[in-house]
mmCIF file of C-alpha atoms and ligand atoms in Angstrom:
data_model
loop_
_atom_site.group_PDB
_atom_site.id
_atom_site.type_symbol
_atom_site.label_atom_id
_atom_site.label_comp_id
_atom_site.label_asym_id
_atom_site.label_seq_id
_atom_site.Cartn_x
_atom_site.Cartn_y
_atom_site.Cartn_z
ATOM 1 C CA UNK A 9 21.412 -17.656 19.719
ATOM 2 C CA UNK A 10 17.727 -16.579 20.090
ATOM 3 C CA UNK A 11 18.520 -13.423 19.322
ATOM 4 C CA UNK A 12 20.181 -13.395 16.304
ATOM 5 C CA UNK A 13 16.854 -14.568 15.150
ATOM 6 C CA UNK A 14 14.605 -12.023 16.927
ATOM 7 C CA UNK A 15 16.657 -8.478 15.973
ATOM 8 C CA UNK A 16 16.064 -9.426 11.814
ATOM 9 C CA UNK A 17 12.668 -10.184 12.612
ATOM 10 C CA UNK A 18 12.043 -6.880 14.583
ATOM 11 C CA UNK A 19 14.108 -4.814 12.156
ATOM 12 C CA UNK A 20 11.663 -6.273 9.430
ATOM 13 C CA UNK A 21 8.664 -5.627 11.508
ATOM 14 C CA UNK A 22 9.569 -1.736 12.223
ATOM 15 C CA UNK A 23 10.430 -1.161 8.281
ATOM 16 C CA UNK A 24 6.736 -2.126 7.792
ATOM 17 C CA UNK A 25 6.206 0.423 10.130
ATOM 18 C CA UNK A 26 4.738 -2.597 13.039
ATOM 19 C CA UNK A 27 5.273 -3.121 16.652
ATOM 20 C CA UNK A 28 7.985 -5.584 17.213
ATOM 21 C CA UNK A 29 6.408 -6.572 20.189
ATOM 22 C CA UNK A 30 2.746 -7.496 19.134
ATOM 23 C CA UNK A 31 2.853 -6.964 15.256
ATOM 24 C CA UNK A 32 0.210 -4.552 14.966
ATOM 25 C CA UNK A 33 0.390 -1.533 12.647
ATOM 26 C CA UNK A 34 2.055 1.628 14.520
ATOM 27 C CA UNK A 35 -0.146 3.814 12.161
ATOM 28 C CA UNK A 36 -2.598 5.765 13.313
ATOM 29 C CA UNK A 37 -1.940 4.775 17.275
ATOM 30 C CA UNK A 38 -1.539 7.436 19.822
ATOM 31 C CA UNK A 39 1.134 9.830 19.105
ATOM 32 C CA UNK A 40 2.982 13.034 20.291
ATOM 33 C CA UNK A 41 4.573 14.966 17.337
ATOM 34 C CA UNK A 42 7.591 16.784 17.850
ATOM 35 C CA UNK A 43 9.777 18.380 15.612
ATOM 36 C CA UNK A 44 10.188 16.268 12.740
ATOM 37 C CA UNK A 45 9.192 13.204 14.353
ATOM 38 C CA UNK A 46 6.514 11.268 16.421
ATOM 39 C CA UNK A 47 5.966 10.118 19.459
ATOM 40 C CA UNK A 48 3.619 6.440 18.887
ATOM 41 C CA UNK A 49 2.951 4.373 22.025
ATOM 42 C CA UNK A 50 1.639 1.180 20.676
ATOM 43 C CA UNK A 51 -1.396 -0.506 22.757
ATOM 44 C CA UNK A 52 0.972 -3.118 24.501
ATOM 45 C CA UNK A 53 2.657 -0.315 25.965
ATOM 46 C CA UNK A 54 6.007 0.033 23.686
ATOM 47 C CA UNK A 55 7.271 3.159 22.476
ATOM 48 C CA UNK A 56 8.222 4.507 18.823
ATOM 49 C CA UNK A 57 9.651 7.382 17.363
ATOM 50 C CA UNK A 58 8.294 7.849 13.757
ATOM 51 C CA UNK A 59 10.481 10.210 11.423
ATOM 52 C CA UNK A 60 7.950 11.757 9.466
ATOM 53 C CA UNK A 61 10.775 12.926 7.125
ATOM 54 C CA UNK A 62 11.717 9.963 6.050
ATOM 55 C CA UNK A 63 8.534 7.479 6.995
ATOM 56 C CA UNK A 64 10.888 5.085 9.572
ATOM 57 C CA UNK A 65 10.342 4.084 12.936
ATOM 58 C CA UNK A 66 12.856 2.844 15.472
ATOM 59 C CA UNK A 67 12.148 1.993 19.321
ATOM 60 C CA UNK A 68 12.505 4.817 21.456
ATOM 61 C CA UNK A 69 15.525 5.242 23.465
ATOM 62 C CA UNK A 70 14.917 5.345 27.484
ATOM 63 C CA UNK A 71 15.579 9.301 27.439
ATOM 64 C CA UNK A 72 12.860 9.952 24.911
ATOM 65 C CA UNK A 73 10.232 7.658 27.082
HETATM 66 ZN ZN1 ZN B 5 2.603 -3.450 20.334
#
């Protein structure tokens, strides 16, 4: 399946802290902080949350949007 081949790919791509979508470094993009984490909307339009605590970022979950 196509996807088993995608998620390792994307999980690789967010622990170097890049959009899964286009690749491009999530650092320094537009952000919202919160508490304890960040809000990073990547230039194609995807969203992020960054843990500052612990440096990761994950996609943001549709209540966090
Ligand atoms: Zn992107």
């Amino acid at each position: 399946m196509l996807k088993d081949v995608i998620a390792p790919i994307q999980a690789w791509l967010l622990s170097q802290g890049r959009c899964v979508g286009c690749g491009k470094p999530l650092l320094n993009k537009k952000s919202v902080k919160r508490d304890g984490t960040e809000k990073v909307t990547c230039e194609c339009g995807r969203i992020y949350i960054h843990d500052t605590k612990t440096n990761k970022y994950r996609r943001a979950l549709l209540e966090e949007v």
